[in-house]
mmCIF file of N, CA and C in Angstrom:
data_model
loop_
_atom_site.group_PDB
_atom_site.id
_atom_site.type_symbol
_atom_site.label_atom_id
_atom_site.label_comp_id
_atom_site.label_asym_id
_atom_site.label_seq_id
_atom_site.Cartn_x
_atom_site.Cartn_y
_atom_site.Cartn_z
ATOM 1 N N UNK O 1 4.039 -105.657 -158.353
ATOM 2 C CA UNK O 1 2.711 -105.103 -158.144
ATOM 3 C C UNK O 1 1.676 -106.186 -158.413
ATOM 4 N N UNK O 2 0.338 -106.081 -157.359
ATOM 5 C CA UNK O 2 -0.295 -107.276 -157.805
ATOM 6 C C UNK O 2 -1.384 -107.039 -158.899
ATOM 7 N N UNK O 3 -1.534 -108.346 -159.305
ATOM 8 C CA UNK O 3 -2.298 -108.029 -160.700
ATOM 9 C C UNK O 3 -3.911 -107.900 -160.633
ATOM 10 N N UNK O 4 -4.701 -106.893 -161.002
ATOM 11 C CA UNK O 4 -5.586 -107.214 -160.845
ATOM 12 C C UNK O 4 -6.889 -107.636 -162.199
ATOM 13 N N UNK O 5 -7.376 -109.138 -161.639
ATOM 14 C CA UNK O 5 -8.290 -109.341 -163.006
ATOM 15 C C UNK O 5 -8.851 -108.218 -163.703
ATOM 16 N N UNK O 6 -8.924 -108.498 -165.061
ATOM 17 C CA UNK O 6 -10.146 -107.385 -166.150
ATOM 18 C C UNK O 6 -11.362 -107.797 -165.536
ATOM 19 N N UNK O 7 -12.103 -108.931 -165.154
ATOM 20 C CA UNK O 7 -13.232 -108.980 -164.601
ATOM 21 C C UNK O 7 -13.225 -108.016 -163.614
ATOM 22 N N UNK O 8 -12.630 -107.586 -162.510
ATOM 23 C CA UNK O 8 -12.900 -106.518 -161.564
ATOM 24 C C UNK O 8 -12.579 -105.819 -161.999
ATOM 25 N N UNK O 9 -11.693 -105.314 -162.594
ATOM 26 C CA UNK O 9 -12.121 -103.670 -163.424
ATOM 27 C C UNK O 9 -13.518 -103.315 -164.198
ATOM 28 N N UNK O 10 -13.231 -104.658 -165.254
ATOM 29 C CA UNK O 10 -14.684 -104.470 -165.819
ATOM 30 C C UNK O 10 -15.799 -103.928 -164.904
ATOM 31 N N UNK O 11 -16.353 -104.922 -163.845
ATOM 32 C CA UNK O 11 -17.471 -104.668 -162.719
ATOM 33 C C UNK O 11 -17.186 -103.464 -162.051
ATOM 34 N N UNK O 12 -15.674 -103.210 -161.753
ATOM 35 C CA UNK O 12 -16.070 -101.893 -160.829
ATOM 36 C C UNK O 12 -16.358 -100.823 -161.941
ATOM 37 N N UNK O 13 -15.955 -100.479 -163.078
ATOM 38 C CA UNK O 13 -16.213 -99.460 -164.186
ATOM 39 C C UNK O 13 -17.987 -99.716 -164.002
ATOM 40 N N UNK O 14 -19.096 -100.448 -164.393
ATOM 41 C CA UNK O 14 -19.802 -100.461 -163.926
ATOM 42 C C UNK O 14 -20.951 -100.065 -163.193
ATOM 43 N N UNK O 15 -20.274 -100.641 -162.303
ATOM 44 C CA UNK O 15 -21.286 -100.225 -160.833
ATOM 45 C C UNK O 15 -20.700 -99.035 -160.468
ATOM 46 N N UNK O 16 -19.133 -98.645 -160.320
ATOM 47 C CA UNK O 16 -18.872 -97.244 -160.235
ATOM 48 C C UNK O 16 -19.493 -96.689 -160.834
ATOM 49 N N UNK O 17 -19.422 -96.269 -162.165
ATOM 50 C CA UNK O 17 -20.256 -95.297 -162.861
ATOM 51 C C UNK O 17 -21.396 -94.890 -162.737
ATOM 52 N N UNK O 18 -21.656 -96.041 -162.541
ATOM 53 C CA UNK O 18 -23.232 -95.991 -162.142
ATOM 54 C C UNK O 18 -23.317 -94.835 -160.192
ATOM 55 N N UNK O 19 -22.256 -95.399 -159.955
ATOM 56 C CA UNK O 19 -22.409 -94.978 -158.279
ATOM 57 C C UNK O 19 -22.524 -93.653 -158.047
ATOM 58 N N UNK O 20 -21.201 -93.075 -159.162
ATOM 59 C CA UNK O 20 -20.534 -91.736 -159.306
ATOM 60 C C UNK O 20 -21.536 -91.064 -160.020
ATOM 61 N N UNK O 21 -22.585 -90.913 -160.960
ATOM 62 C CA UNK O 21 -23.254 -90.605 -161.363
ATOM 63 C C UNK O 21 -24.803 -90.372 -160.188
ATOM 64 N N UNK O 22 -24.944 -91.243 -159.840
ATOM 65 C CA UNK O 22 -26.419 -91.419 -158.996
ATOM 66 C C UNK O 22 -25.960 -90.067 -157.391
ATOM 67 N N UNK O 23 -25.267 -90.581 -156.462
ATOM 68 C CA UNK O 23 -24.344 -89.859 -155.527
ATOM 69 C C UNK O 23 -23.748 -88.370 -156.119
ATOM 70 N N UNK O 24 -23.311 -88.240 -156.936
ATOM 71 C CA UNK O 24 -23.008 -86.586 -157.603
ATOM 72 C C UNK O 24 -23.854 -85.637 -158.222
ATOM 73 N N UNK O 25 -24.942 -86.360 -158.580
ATOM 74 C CA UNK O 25 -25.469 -86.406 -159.681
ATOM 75 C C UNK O 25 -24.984 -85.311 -161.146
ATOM 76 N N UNK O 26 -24.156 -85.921 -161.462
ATOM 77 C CA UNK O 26 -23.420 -85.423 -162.752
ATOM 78 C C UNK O 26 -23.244 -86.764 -163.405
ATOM 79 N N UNK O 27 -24.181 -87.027 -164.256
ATOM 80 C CA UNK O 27 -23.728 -88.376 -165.468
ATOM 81 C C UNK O 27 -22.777 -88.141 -165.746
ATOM 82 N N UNK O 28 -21.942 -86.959 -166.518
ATOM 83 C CA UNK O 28 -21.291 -87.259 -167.317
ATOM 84 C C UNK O 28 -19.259 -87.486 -166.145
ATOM 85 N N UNK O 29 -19.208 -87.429 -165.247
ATOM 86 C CA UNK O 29 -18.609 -87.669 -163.503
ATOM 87 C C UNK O 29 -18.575 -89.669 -163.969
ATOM 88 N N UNK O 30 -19.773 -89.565 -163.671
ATOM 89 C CA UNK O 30 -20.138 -91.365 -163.919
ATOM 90 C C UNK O 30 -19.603 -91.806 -165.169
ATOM 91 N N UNK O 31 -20.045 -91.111 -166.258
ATOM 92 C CA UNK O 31 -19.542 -91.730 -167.747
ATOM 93 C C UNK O 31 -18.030 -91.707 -167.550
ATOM 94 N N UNK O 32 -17.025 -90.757 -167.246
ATOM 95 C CA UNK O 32 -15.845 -90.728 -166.858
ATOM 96 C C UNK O 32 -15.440 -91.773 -166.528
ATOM 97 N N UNK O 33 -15.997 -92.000 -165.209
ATOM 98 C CA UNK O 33 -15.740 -93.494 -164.641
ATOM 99 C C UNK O 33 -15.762 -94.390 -165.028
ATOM 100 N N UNK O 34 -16.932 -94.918 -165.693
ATOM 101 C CA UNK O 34 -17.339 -95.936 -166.880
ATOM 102 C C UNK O 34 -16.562 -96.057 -167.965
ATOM 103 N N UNK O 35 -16.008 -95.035 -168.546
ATOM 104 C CA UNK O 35 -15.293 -94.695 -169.535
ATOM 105 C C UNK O 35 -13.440 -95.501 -169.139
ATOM 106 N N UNK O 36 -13.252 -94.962 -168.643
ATOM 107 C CA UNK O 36 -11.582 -95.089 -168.117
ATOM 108 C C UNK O 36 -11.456 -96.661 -167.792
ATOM 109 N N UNK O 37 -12.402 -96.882 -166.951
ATOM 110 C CA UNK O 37 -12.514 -98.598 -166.191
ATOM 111 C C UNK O 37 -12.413 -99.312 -167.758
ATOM 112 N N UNK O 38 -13.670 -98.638 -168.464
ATOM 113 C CA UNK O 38 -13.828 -99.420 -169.816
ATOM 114 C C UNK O 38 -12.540 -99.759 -170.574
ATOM 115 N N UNK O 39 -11.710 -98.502 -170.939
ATOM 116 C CA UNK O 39 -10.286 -98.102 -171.472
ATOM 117 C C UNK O 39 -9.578 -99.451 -170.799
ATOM 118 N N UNK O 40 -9.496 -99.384 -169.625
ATOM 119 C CA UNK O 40 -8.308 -100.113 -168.826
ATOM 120 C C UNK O 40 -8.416 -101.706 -168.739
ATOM 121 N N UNK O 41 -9.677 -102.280 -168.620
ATOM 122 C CA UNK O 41 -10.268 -103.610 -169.164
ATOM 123 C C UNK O 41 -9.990 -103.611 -170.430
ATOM 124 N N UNK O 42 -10.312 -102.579 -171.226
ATOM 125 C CA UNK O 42 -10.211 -103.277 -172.616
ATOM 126 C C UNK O 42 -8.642 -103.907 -173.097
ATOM 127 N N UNK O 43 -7.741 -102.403 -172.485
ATOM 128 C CA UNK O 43 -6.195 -102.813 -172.936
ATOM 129 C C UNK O 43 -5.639 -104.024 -172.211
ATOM 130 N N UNK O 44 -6.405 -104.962 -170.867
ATOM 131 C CA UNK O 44 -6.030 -105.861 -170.350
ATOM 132 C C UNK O 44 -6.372 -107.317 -171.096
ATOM 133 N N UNK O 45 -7.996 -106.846 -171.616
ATOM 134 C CA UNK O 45 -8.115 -107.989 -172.772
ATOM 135 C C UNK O 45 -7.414 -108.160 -173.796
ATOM 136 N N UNK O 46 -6.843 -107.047 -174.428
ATOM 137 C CA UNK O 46 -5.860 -107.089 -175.211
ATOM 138 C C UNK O 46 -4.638 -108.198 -175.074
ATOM 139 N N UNK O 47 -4.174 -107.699 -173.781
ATOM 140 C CA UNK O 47 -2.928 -108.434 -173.653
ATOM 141 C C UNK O 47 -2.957 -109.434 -173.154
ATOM 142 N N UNK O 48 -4.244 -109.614 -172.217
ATOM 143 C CA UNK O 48 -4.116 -111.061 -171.703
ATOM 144 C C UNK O 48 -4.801 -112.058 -172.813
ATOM 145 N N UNK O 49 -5.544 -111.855 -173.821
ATOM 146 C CA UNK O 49 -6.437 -112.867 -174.424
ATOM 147 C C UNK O 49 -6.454 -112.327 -176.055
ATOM 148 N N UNK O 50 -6.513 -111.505 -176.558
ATOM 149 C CA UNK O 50 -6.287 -111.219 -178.035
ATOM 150 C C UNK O 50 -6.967 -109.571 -178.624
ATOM 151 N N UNK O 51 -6.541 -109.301 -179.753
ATOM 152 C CA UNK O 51 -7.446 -107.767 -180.146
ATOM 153 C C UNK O 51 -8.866 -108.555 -180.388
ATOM 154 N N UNK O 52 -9.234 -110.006 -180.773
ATOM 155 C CA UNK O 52 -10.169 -110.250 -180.990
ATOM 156 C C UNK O 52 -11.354 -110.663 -179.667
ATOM 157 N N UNK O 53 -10.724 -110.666 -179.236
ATOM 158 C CA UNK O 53 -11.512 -111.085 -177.723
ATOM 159 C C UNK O 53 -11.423 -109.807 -176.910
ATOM 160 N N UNK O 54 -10.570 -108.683 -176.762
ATOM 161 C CA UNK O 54 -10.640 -107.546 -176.476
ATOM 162 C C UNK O 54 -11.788 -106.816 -177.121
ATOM 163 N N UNK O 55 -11.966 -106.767 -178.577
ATOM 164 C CA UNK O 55 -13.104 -106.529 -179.641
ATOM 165 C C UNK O 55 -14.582 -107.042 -178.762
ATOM 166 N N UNK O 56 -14.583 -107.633 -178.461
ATOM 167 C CA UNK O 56 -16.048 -108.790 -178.229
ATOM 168 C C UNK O 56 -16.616 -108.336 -176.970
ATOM 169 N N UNK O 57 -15.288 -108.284 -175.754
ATOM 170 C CA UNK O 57 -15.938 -107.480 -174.429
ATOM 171 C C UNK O 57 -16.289 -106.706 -174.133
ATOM 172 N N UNK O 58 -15.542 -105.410 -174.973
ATOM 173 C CA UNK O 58 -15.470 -104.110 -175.044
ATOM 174 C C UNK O 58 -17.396 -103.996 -175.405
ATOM 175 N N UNK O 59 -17.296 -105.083 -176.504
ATOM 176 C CA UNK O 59 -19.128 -104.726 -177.169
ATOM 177 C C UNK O 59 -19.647 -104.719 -175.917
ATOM 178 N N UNK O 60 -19.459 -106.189 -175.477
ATOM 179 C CA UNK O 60 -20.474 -106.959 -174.102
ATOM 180 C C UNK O 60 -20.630 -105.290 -173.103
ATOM 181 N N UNK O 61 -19.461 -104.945 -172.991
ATOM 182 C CA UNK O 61 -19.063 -103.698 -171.739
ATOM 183 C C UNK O 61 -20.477 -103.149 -171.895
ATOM 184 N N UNK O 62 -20.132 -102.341 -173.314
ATOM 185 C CA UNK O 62 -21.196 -101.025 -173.865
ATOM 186 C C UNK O 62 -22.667 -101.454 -173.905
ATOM 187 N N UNK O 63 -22.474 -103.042 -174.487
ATOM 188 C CA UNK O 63 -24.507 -103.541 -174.302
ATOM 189 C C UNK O 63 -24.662 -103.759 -172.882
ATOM 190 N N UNK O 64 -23.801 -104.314 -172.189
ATOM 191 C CA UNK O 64 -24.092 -104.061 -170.510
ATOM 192 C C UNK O 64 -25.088 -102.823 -170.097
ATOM 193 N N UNK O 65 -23.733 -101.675 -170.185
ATOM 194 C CA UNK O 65 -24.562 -99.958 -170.094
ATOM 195 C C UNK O 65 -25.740 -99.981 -170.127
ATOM 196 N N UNK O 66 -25.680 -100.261 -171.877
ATOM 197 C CA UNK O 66 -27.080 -99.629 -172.129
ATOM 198 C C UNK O 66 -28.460 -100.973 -172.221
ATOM 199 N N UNK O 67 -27.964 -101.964 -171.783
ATOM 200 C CA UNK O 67 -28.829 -103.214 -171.355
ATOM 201 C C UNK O 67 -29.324 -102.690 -169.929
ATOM 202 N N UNK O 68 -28.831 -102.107 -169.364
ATOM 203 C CA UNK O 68 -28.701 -102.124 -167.721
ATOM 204 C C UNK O 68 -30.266 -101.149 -167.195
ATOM 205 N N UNK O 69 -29.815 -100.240 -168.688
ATOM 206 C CA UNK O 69 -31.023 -99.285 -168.420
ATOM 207 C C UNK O 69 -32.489 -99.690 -168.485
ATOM 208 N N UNK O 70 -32.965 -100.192 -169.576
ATOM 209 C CA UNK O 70 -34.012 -100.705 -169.696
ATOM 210 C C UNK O 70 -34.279 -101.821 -168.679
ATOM 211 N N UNK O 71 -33.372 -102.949 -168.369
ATOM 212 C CA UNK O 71 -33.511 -103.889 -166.904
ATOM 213 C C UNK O 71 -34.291 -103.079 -166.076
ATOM 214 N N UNK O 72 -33.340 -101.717 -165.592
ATOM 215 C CA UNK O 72 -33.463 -101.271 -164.462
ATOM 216 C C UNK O 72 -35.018 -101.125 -164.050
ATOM 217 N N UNK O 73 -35.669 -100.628 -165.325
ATOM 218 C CA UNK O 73 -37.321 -100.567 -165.025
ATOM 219 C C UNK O 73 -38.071 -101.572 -164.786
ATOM 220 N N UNK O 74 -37.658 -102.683 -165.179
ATOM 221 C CA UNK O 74 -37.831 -104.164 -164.459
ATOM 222 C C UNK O 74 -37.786 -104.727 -162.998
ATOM 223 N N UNK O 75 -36.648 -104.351 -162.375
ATOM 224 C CA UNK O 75 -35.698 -104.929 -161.550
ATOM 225 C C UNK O 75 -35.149 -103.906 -160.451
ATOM 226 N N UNK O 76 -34.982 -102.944 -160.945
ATOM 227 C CA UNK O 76 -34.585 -101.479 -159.803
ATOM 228 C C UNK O 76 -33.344 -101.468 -160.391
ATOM 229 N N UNK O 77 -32.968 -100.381 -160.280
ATOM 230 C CA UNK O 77 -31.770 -99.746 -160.689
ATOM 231 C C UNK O 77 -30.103 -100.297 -160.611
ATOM 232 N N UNK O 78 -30.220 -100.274 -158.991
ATOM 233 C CA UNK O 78 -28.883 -101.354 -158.309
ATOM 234 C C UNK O 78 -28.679 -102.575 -158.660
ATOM 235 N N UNK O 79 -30.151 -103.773 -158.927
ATOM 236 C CA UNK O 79 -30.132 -104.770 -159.352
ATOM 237 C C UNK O 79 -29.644 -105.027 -160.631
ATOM 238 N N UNK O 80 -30.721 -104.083 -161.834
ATOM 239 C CA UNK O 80 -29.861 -103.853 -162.657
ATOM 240 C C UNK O 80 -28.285 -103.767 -163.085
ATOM 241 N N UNK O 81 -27.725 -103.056 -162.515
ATOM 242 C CA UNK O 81 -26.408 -102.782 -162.404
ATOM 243 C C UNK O 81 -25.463 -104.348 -162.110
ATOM 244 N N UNK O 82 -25.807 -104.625 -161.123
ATOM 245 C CA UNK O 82 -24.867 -105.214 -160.512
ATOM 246 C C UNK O 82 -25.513 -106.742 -161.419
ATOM 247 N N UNK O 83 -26.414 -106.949 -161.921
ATOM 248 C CA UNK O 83 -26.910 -107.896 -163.100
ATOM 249 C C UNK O 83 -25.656 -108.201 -164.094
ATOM 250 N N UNK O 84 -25.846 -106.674 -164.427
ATOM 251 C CA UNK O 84 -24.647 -106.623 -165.687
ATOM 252 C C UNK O 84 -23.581 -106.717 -165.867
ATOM 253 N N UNK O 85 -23.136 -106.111 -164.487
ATOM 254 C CA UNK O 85 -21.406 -106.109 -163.962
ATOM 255 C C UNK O 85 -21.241 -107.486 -163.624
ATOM 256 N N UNK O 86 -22.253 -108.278 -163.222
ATOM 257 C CA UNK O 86 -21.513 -109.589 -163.087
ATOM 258 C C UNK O 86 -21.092 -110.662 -164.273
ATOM 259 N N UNK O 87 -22.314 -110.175 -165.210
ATOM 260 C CA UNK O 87 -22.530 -110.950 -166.502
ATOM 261 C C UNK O 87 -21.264 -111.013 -167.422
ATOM 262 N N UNK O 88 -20.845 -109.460 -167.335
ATOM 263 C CA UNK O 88 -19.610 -108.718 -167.913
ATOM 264 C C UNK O 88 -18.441 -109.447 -167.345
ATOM 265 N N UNK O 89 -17.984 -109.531 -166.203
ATOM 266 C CA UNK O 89 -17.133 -110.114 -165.270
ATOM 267 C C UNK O 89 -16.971 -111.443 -165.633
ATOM 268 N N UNK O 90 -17.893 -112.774 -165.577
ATOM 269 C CA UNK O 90 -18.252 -113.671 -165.741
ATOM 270 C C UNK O 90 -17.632 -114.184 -167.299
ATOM 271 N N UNK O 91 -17.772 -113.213 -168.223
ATOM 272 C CA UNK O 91 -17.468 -113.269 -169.574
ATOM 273 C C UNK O 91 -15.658 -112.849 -169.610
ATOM 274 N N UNK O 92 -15.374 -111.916 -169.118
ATOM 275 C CA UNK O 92 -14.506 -111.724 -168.617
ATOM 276 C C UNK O 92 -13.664 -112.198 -168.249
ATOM 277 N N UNK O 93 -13.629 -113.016 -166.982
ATOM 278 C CA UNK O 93 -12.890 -114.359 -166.875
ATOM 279 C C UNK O 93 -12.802 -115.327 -167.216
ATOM 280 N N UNK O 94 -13.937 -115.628 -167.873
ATOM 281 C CA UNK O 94 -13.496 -116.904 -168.518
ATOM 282 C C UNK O 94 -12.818 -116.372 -169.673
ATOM 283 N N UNK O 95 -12.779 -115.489 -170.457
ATOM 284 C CA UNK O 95 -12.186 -115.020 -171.639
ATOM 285 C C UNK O 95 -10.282 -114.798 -171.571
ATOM 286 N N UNK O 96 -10.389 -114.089 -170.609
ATOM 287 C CA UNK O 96 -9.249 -113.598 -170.269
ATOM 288 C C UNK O 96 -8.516 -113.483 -168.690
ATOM 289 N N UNK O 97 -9.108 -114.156 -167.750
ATOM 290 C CA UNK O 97 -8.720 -114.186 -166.945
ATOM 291 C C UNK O 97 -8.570 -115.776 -166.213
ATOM 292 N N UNK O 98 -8.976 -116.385 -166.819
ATOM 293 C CA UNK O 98 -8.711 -117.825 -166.385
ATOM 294 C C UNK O 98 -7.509 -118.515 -166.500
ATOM 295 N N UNK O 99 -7.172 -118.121 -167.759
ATOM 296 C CA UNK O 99 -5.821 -118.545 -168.345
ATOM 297 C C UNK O 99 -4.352 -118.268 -166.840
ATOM 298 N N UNK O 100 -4.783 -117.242 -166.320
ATOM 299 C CA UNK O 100 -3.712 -116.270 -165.719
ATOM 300 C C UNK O 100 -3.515 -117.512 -164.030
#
């Protein structure tokens, strides 16, 4: 099976959530999303890079979220988003996905 980076999980948890939330409009549909992606990145940092570097992204993940919001009134909403998901991603691979 092919492998896929924690950086793209990370980003799609994300911007999905964000997607699934805006399109349904049920946040808590979106948080789901956000939630699980989050879960599934985190246990990949785990194994690909350490509990301590798993620890560190997981933060980055959650200040993403709630970084994203306040941006958004800056920047627009989507921009926002996809700001963060890359930032996240970016951290991401170099953390734990470069090695691979």
């Amino acid at each position: 099976m092919a492998r896929v980076p924690s950086a793209v999980v990370a980003a799609t948890g994300l911007v999905g959530g964000y997607g699934v939330a805006r399109w349904t409009k049920k946040r808590q549909l979106g948080g789901a999303v956000l939630a699980v992606a989050g879960a599934a990145a985190a246990q990949q940092w785990r194994s690909r890079a350490s509990g301590k570097a798993a620890g560190a992204l997981t933060a980055a993940y959650v200040a993403a979220f709630a970084g994203s919001h306040p941006l958004a009134k800056k920047v627009g909403a989507w921009p926002a988003v996809f700001g963060v998901a890359g930032a996240v991603a970016a951290a991401s691979w170099a953390v734990a996905d470069r090695k691979a």
